[in-house]
mmCIF file of N, CA and C in Angstrom:
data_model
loop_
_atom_site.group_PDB
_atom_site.id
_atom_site.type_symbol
_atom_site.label_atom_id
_atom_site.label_comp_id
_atom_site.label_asym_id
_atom_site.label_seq_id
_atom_site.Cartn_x
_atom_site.Cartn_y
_atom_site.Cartn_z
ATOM 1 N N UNK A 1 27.933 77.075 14.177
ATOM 2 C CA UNK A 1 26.520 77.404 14.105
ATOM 3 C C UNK A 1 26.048 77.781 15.502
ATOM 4 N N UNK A 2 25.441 79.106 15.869
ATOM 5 C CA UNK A 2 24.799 79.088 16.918
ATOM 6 C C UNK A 2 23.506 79.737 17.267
ATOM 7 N N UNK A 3 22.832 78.604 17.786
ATOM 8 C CA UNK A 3 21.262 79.191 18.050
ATOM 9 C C UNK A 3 20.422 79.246 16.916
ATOM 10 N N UNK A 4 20.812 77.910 16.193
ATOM 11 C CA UNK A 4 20.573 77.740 14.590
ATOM 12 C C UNK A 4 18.983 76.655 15.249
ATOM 13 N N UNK A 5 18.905 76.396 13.988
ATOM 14 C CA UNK A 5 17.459 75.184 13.999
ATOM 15 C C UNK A 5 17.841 73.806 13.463
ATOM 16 N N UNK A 6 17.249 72.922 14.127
ATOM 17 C CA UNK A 6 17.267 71.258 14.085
ATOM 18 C C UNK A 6 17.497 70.911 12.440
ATOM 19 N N UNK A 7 18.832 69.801 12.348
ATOM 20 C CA UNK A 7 19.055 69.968 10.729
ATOM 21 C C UNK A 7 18.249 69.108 10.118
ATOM 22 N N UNK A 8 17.927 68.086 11.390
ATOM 23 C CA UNK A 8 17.044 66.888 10.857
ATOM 24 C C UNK A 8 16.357 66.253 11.472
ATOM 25 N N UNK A 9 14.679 66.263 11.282
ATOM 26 C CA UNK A 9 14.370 65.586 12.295
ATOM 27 C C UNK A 9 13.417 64.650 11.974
ATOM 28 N N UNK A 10 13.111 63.720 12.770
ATOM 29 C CA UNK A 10 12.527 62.282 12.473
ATOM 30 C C UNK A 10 11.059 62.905 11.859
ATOM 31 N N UNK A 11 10.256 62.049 11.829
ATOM 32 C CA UNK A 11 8.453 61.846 10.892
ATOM 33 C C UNK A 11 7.827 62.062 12.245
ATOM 34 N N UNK A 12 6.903 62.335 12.267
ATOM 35 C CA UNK A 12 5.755 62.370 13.381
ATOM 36 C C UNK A 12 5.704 60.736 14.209
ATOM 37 N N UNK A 13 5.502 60.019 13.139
ATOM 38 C CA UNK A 13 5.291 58.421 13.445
ATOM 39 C C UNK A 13 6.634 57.770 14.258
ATOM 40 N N UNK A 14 7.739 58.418 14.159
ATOM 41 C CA UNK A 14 9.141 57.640 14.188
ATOM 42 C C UNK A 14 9.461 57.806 15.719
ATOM 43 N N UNK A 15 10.233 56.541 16.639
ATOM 44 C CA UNK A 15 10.502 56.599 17.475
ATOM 45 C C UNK A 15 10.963 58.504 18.068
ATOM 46 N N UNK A 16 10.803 58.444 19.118
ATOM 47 C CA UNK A 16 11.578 59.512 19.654
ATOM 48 C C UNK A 16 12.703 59.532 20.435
ATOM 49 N N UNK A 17 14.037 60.822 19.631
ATOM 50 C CA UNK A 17 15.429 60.624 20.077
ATOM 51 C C UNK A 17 15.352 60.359 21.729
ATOM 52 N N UNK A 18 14.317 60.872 22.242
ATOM 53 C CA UNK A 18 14.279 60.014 24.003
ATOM 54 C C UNK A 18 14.077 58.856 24.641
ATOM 55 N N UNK A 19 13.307 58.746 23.635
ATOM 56 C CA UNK A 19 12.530 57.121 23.889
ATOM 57 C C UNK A 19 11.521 56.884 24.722
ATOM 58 N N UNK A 20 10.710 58.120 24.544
ATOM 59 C CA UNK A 20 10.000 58.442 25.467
ATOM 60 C C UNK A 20 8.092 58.175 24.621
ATOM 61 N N UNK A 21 8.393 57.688 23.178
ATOM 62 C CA UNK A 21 7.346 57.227 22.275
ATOM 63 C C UNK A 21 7.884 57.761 21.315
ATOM 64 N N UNK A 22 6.887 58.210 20.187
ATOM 65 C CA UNK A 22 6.255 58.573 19.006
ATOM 66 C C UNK A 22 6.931 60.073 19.442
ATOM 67 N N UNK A 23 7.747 60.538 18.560
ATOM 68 C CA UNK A 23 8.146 62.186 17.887
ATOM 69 C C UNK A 23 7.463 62.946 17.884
ATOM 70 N N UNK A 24 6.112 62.797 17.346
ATOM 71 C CA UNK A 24 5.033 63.429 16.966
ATOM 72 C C UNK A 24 3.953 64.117 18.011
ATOM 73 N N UNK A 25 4.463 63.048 19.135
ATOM 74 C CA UNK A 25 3.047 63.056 20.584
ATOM 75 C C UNK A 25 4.141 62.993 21.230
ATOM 76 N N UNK A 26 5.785 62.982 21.456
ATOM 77 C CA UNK A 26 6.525 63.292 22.337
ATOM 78 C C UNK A 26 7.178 64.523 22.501
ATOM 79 N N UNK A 27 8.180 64.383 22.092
ATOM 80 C CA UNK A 27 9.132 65.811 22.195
ATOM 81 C C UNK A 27 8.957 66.839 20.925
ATOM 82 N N UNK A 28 8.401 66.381 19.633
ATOM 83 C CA UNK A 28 8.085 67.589 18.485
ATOM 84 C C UNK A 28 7.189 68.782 18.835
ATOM 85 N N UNK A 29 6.587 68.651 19.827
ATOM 86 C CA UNK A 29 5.462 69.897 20.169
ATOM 87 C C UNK A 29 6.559 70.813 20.638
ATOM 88 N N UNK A 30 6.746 70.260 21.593
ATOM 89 C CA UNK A 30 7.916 70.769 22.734
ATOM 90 C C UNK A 30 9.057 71.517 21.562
ATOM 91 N N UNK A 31 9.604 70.959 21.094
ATOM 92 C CA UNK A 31 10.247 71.749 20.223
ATOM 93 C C UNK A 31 10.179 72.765 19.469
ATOM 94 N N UNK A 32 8.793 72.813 19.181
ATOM 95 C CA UNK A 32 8.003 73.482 18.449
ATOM 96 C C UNK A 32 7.605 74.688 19.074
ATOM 97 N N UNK A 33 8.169 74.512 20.285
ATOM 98 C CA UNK A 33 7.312 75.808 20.690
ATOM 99 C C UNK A 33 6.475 75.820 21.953
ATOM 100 N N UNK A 34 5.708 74.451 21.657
ATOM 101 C CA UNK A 34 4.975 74.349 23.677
ATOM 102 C C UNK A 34 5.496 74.048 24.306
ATOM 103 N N UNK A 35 4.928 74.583 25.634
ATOM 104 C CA UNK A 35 5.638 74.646 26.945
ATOM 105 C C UNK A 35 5.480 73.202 27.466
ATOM 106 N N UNK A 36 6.873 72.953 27.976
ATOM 107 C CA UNK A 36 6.609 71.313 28.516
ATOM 108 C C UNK A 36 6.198 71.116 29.834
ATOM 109 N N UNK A 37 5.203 69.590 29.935
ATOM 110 C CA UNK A 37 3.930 69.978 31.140
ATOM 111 C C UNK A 37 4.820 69.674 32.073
ATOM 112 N N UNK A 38 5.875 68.934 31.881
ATOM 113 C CA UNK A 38 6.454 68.894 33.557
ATOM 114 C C UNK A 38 8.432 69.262 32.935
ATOM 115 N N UNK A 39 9.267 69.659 34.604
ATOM 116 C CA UNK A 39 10.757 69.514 34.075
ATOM 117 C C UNK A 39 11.257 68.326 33.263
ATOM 118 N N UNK A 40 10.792 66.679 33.487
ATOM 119 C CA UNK A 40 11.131 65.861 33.037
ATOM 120 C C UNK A 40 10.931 65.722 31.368
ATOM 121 N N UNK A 41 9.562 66.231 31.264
ATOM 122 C CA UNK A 41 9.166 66.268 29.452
ATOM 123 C C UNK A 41 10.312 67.464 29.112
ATOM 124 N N UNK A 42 10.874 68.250 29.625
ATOM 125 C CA UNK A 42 11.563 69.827 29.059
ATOM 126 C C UNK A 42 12.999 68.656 29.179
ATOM 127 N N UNK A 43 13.273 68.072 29.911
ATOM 128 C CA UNK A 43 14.763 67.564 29.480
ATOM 129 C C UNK A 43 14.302 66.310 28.566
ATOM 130 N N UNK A 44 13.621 65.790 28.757
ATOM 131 C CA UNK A 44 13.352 64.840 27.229
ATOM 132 C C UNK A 44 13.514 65.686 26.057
ATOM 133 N N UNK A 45 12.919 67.050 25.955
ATOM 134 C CA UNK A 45 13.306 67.531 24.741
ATOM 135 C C UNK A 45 14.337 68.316 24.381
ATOM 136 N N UNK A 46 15.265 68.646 25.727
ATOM 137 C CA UNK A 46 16.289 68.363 25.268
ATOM 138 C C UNK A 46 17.600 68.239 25.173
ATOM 139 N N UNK A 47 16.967 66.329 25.889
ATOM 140 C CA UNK A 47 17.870 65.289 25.066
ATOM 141 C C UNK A 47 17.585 65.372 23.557
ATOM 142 N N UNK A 48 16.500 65.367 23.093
ATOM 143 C CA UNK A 48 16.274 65.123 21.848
ATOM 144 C C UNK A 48 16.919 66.193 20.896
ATOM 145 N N UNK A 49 16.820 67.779 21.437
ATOM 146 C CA UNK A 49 17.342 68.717 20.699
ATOM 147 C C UNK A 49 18.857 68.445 20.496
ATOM 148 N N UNK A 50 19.756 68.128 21.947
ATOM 149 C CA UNK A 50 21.410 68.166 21.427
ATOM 150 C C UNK A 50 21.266 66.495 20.145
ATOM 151 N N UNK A 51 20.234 65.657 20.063
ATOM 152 C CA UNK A 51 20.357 64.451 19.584
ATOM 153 C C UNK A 51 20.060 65.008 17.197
ATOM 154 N N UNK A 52 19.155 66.112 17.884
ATOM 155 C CA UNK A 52 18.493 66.169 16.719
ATOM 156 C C UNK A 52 19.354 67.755 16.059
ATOM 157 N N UNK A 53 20.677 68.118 16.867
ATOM 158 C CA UNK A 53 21.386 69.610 16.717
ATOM 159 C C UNK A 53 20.174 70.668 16.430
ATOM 160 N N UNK A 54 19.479 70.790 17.653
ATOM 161 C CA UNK A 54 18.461 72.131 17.489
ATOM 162 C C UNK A 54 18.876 72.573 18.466
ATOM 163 N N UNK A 55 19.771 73.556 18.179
ATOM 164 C CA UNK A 55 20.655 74.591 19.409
ATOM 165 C C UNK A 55 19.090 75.266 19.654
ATOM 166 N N UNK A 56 18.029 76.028 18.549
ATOM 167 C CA UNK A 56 16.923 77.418 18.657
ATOM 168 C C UNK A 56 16.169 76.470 20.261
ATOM 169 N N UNK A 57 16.256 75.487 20.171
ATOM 170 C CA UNK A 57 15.637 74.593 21.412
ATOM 171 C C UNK A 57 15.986 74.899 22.492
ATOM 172 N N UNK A 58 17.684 74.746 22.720
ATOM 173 C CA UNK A 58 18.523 74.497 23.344
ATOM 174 C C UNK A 58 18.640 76.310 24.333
ATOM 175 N N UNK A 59 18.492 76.823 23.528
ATOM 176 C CA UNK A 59 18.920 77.926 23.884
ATOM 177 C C UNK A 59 17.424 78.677 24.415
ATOM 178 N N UNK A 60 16.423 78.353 24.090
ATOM 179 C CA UNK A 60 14.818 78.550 24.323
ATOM 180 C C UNK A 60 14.944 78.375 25.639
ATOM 181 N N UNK A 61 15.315 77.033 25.967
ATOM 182 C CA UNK A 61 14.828 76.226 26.916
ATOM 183 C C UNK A 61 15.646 76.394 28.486
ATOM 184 N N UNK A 62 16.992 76.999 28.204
ATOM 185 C CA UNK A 62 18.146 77.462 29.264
ATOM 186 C C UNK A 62 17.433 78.770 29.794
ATOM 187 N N UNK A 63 17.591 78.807 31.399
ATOM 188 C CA UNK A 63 17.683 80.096 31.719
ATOM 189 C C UNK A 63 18.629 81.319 31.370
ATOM 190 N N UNK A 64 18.177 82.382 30.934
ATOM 191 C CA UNK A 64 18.887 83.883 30.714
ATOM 192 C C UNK A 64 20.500 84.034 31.634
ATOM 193 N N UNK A 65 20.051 83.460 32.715
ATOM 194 C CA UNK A 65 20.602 83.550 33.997
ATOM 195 C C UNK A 65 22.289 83.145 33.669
ATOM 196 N N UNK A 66 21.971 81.614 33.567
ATOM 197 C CA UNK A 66 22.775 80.638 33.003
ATOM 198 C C UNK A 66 23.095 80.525 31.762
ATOM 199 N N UNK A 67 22.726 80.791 30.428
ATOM 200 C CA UNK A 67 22.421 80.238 29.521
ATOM 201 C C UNK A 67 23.906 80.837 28.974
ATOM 202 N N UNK A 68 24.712 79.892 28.111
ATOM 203 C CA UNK A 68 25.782 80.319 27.804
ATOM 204 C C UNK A 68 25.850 81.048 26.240
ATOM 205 N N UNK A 69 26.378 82.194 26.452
ATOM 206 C CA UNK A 69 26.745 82.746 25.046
ATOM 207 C C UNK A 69 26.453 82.191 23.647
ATOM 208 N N UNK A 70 27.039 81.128 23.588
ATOM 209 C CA UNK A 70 27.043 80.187 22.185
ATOM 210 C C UNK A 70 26.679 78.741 22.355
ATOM 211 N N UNK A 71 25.984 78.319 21.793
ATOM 212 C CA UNK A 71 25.707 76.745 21.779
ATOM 213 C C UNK A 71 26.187 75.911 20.449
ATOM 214 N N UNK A 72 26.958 75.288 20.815
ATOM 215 C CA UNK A 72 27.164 74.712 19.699
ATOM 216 C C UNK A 72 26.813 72.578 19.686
ATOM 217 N N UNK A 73 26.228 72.115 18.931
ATOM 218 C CA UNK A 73 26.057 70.841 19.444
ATOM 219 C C UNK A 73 26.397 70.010 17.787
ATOM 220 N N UNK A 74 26.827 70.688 17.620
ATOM 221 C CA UNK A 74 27.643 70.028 16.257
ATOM 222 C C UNK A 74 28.904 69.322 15.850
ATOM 223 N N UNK A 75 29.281 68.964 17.184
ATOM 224 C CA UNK A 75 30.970 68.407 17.374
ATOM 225 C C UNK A 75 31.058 66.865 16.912
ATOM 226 N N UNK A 76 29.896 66.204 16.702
ATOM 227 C CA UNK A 76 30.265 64.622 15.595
ATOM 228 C C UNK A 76 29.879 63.693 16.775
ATOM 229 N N UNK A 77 29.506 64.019 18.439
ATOM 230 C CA UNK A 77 28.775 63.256 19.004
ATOM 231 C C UNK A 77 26.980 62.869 18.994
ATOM 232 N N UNK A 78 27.107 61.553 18.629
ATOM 233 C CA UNK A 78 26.121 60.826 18.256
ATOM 234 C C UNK A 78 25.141 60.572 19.340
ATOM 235 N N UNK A 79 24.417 60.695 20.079
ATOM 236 C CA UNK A 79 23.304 60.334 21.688
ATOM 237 C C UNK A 79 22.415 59.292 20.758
ATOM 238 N N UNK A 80 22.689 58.475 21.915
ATOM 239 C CA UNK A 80 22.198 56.971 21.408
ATOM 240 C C UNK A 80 21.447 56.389 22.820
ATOM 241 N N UNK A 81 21.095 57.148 23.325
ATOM 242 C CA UNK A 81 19.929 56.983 24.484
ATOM 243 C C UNK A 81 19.808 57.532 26.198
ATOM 244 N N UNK A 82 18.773 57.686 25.953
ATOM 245 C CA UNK A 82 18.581 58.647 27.320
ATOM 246 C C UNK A 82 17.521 57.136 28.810
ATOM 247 N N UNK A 83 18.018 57.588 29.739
ATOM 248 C CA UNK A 83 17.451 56.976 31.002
ATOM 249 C C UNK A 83 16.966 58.073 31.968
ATOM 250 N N UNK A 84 15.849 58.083 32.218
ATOM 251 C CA UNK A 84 15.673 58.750 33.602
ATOM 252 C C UNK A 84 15.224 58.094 34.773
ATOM 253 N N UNK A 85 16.164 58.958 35.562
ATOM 254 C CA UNK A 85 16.581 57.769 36.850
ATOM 255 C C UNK A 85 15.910 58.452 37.896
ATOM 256 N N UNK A 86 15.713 60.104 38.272
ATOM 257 C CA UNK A 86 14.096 60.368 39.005
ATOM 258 C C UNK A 86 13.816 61.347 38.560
ATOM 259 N N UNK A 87 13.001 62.290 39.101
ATOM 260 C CA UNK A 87 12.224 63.375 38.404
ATOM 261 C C UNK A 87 11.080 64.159 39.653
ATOM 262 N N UNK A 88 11.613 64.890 40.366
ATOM 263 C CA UNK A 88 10.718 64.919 41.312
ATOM 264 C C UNK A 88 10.621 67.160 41.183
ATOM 265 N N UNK A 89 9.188 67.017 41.462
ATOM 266 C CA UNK A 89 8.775 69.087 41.330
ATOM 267 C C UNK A 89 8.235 69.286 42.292
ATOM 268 N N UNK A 90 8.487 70.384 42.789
ATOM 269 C CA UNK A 90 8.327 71.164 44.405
ATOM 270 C C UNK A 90 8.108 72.249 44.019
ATOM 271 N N UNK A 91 6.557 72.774 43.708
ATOM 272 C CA UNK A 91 6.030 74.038 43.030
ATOM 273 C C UNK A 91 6.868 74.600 41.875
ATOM 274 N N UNK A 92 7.250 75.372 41.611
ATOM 275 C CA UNK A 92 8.371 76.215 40.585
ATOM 276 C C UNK A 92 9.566 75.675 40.622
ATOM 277 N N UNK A 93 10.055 74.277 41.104
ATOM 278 C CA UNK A 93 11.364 74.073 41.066
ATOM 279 C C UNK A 93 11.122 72.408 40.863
ATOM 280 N N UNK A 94 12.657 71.933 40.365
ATOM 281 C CA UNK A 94 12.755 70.750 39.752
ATOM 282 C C UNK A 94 13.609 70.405 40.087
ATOM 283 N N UNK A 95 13.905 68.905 40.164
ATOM 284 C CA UNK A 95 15.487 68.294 39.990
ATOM 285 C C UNK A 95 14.746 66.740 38.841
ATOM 286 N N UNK A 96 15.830 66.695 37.769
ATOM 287 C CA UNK A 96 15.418 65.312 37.165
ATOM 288 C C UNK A 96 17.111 64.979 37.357
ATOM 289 N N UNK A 97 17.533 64.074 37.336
ATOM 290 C CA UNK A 97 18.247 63.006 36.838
ATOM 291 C C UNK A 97 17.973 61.769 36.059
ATOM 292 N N UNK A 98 19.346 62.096 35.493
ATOM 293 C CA UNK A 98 19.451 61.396 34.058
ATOM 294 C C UNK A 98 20.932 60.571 33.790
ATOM 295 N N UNK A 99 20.846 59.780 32.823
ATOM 296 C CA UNK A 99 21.961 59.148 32.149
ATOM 297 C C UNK A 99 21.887 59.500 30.778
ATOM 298 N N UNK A 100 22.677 60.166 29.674
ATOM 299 C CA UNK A 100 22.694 60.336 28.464
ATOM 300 C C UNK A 100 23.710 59.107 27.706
ATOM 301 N N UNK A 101 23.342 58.567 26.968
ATOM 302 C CA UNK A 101 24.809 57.671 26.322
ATOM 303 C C UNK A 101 25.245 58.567 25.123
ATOM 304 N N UNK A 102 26.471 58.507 24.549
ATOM 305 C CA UNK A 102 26.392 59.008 23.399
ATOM 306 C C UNK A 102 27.729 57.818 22.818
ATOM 307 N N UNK A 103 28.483 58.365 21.358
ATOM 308 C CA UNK A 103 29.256 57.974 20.705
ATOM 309 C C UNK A 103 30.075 58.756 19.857
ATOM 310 N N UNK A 104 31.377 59.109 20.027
ATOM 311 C CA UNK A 104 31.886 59.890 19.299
ATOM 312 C C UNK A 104 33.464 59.472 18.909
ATOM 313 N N UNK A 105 33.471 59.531 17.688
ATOM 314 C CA UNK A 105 34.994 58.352 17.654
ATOM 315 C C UNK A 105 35.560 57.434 17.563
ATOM 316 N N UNK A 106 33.904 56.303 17.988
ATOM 317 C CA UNK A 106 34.234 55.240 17.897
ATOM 318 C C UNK A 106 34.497 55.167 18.841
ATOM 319 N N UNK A 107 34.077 55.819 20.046
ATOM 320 C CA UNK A 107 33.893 56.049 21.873
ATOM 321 C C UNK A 107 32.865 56.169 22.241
ATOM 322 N N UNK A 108 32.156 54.974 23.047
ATOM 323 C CA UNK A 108 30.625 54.977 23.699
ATOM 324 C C UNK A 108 31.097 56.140 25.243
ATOM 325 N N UNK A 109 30.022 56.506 25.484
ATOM 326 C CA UNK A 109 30.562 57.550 26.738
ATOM 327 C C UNK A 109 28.571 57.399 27.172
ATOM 328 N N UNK A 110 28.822 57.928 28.607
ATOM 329 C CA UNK A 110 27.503 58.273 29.131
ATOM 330 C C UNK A 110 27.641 59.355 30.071
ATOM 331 N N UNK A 111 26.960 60.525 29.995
ATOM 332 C CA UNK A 111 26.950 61.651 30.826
ATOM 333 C C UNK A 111 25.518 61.403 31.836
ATOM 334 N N UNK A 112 26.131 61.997 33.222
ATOM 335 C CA UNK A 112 25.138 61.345 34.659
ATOM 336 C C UNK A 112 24.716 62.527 35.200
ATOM 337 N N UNK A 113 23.936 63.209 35.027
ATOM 338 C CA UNK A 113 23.677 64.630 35.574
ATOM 339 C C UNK A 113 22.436 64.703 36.456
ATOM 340 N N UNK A 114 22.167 65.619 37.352
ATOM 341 C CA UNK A 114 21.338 65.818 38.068
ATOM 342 C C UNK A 114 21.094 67.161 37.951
ATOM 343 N N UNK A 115 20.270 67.287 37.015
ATOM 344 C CA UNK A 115 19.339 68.940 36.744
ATOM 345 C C UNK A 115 18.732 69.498 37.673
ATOM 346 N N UNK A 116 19.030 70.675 37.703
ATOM 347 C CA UNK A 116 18.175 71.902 38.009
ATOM 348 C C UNK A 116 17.439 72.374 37.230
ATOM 349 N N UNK A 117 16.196 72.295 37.371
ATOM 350 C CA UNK A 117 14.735 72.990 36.264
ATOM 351 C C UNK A 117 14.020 74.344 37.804
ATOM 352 N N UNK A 118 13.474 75.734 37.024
ATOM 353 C CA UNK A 118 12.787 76.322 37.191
ATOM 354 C C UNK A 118 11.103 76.969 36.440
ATOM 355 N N UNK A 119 10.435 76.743 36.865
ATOM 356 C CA UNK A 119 8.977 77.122 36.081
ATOM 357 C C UNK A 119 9.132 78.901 36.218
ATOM 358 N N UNK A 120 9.773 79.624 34.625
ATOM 359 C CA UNK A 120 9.612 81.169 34.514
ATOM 360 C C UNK A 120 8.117 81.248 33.830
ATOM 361 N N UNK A 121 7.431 82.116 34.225
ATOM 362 C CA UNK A 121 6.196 82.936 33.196
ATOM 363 C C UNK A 121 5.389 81.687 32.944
ATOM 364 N N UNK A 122 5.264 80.557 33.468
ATOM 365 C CA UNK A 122 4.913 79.265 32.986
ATOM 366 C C UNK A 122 5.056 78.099 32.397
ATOM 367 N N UNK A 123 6.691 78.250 32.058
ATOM 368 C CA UNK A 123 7.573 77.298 31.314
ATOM 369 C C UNK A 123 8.670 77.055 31.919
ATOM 370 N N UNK A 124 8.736 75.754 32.018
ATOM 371 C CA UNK A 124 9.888 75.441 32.419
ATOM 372 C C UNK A 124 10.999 75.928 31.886
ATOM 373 N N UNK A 125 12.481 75.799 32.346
ATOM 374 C CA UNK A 125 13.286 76.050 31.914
ATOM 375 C C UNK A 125 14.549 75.536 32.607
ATOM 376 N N UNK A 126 15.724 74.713 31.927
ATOM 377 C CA UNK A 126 17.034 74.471 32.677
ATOM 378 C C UNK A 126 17.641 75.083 33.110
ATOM 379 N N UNK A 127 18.194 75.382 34.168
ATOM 380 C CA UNK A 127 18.849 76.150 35.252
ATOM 381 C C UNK A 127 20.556 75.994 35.302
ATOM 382 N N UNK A 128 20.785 74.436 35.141
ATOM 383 C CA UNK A 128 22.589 73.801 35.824
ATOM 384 C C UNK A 128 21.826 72.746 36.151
ATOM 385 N N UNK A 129 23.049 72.359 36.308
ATOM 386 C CA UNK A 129 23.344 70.397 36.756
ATOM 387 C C UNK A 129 24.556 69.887 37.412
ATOM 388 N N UNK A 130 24.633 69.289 38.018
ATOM 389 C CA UNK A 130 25.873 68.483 38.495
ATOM 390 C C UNK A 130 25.949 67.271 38.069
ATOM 391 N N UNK A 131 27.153 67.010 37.144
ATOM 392 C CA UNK A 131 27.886 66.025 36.736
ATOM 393 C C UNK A 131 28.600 64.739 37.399
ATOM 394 N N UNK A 132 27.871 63.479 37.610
ATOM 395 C CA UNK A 132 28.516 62.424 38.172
ATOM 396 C C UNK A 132 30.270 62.373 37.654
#
C-alpha cells in the first residue's frame, strides 16, 4: 500500500496514539489536514500516523526534498508509545527529539531520533533525522 489512508482510527474521545491527550483535540485535526502549530505537534502526528498506518499523513507531512518514493508502514510493527525528550524552533527550523517504542514479533524495540523539521508555505514539515 502506498500513500494510502489511516485503516483505523480511534473516536474523538479516545486516548491519543501519542499520548499527547484526547484524538479528537490532539493529533486528528492534524491529520486531517491542519497545519501543526509547532514541529513537536507535526511529529506527534506522526507518531500517531505510522501508529494508526496513515502513510496520506506520512507522506503530506515529509519534505519533497527528502520524502521517499514509497511509504509503506504496514510491516506488523505495533508503536506502543512515544516520549519527547526536547523540542526546540529557531524561526523556520526545528529539531525535536524523541523515543518511539514499538513491538514486532514478540520484540519490544525503541527508535531514538533527533528530527529535522522545516516551516514550507506555513506548515511544518519533516526534513531527516539521526538515529541513536
Amino acid at each position: 500500500m502506498s500513500f494510502g489512508s489511516a485503516s483505523t482510527r480511534p473516536q474523538a474521545q479516545a486516548p491519543c496514539p501519542c499520548g499527547g491527550g484526547v484524538f479528537g483535540d490532539c493529533c486528528a485535526p492534524i491529520l486531517d489536514g491542519a497545519p501543526a502549530p509547532s514541529a513537536e505537534r507535526l511529529m506527534r502526528s506522526r507518531y500517531s500516523a505510522f501508529a494508526l498506518g496513515d502513510e496520506a499523513h506520512l507522506a503530506r507531512s515529509w519534505h519533497p526534498r527528502t520524502r521517499p518514493d514509497h511509504i509503506d508502514v504496514d510491516d506488523g510493527t505495533v508503536w506502543t508509545g512515544l516520549t519527547i525528550e526536547d523540542a526546540a524552533e529557531d524561526g523556520d527550523a526545528a529539531v525535536v527529539a524523541f523515543r518511539a517504542r514499538w513491538r514486532q514479533a514478540g520484540r519490544d524495540g525503541e527508535l531514538v531520533e533527533r528530527s529535522r523539521f522545516v516551516r514550507r508555505g506555513g506548515r511544518w514539515v519533516y526534513v531527516d533525522g539521526d538515529v541513536a
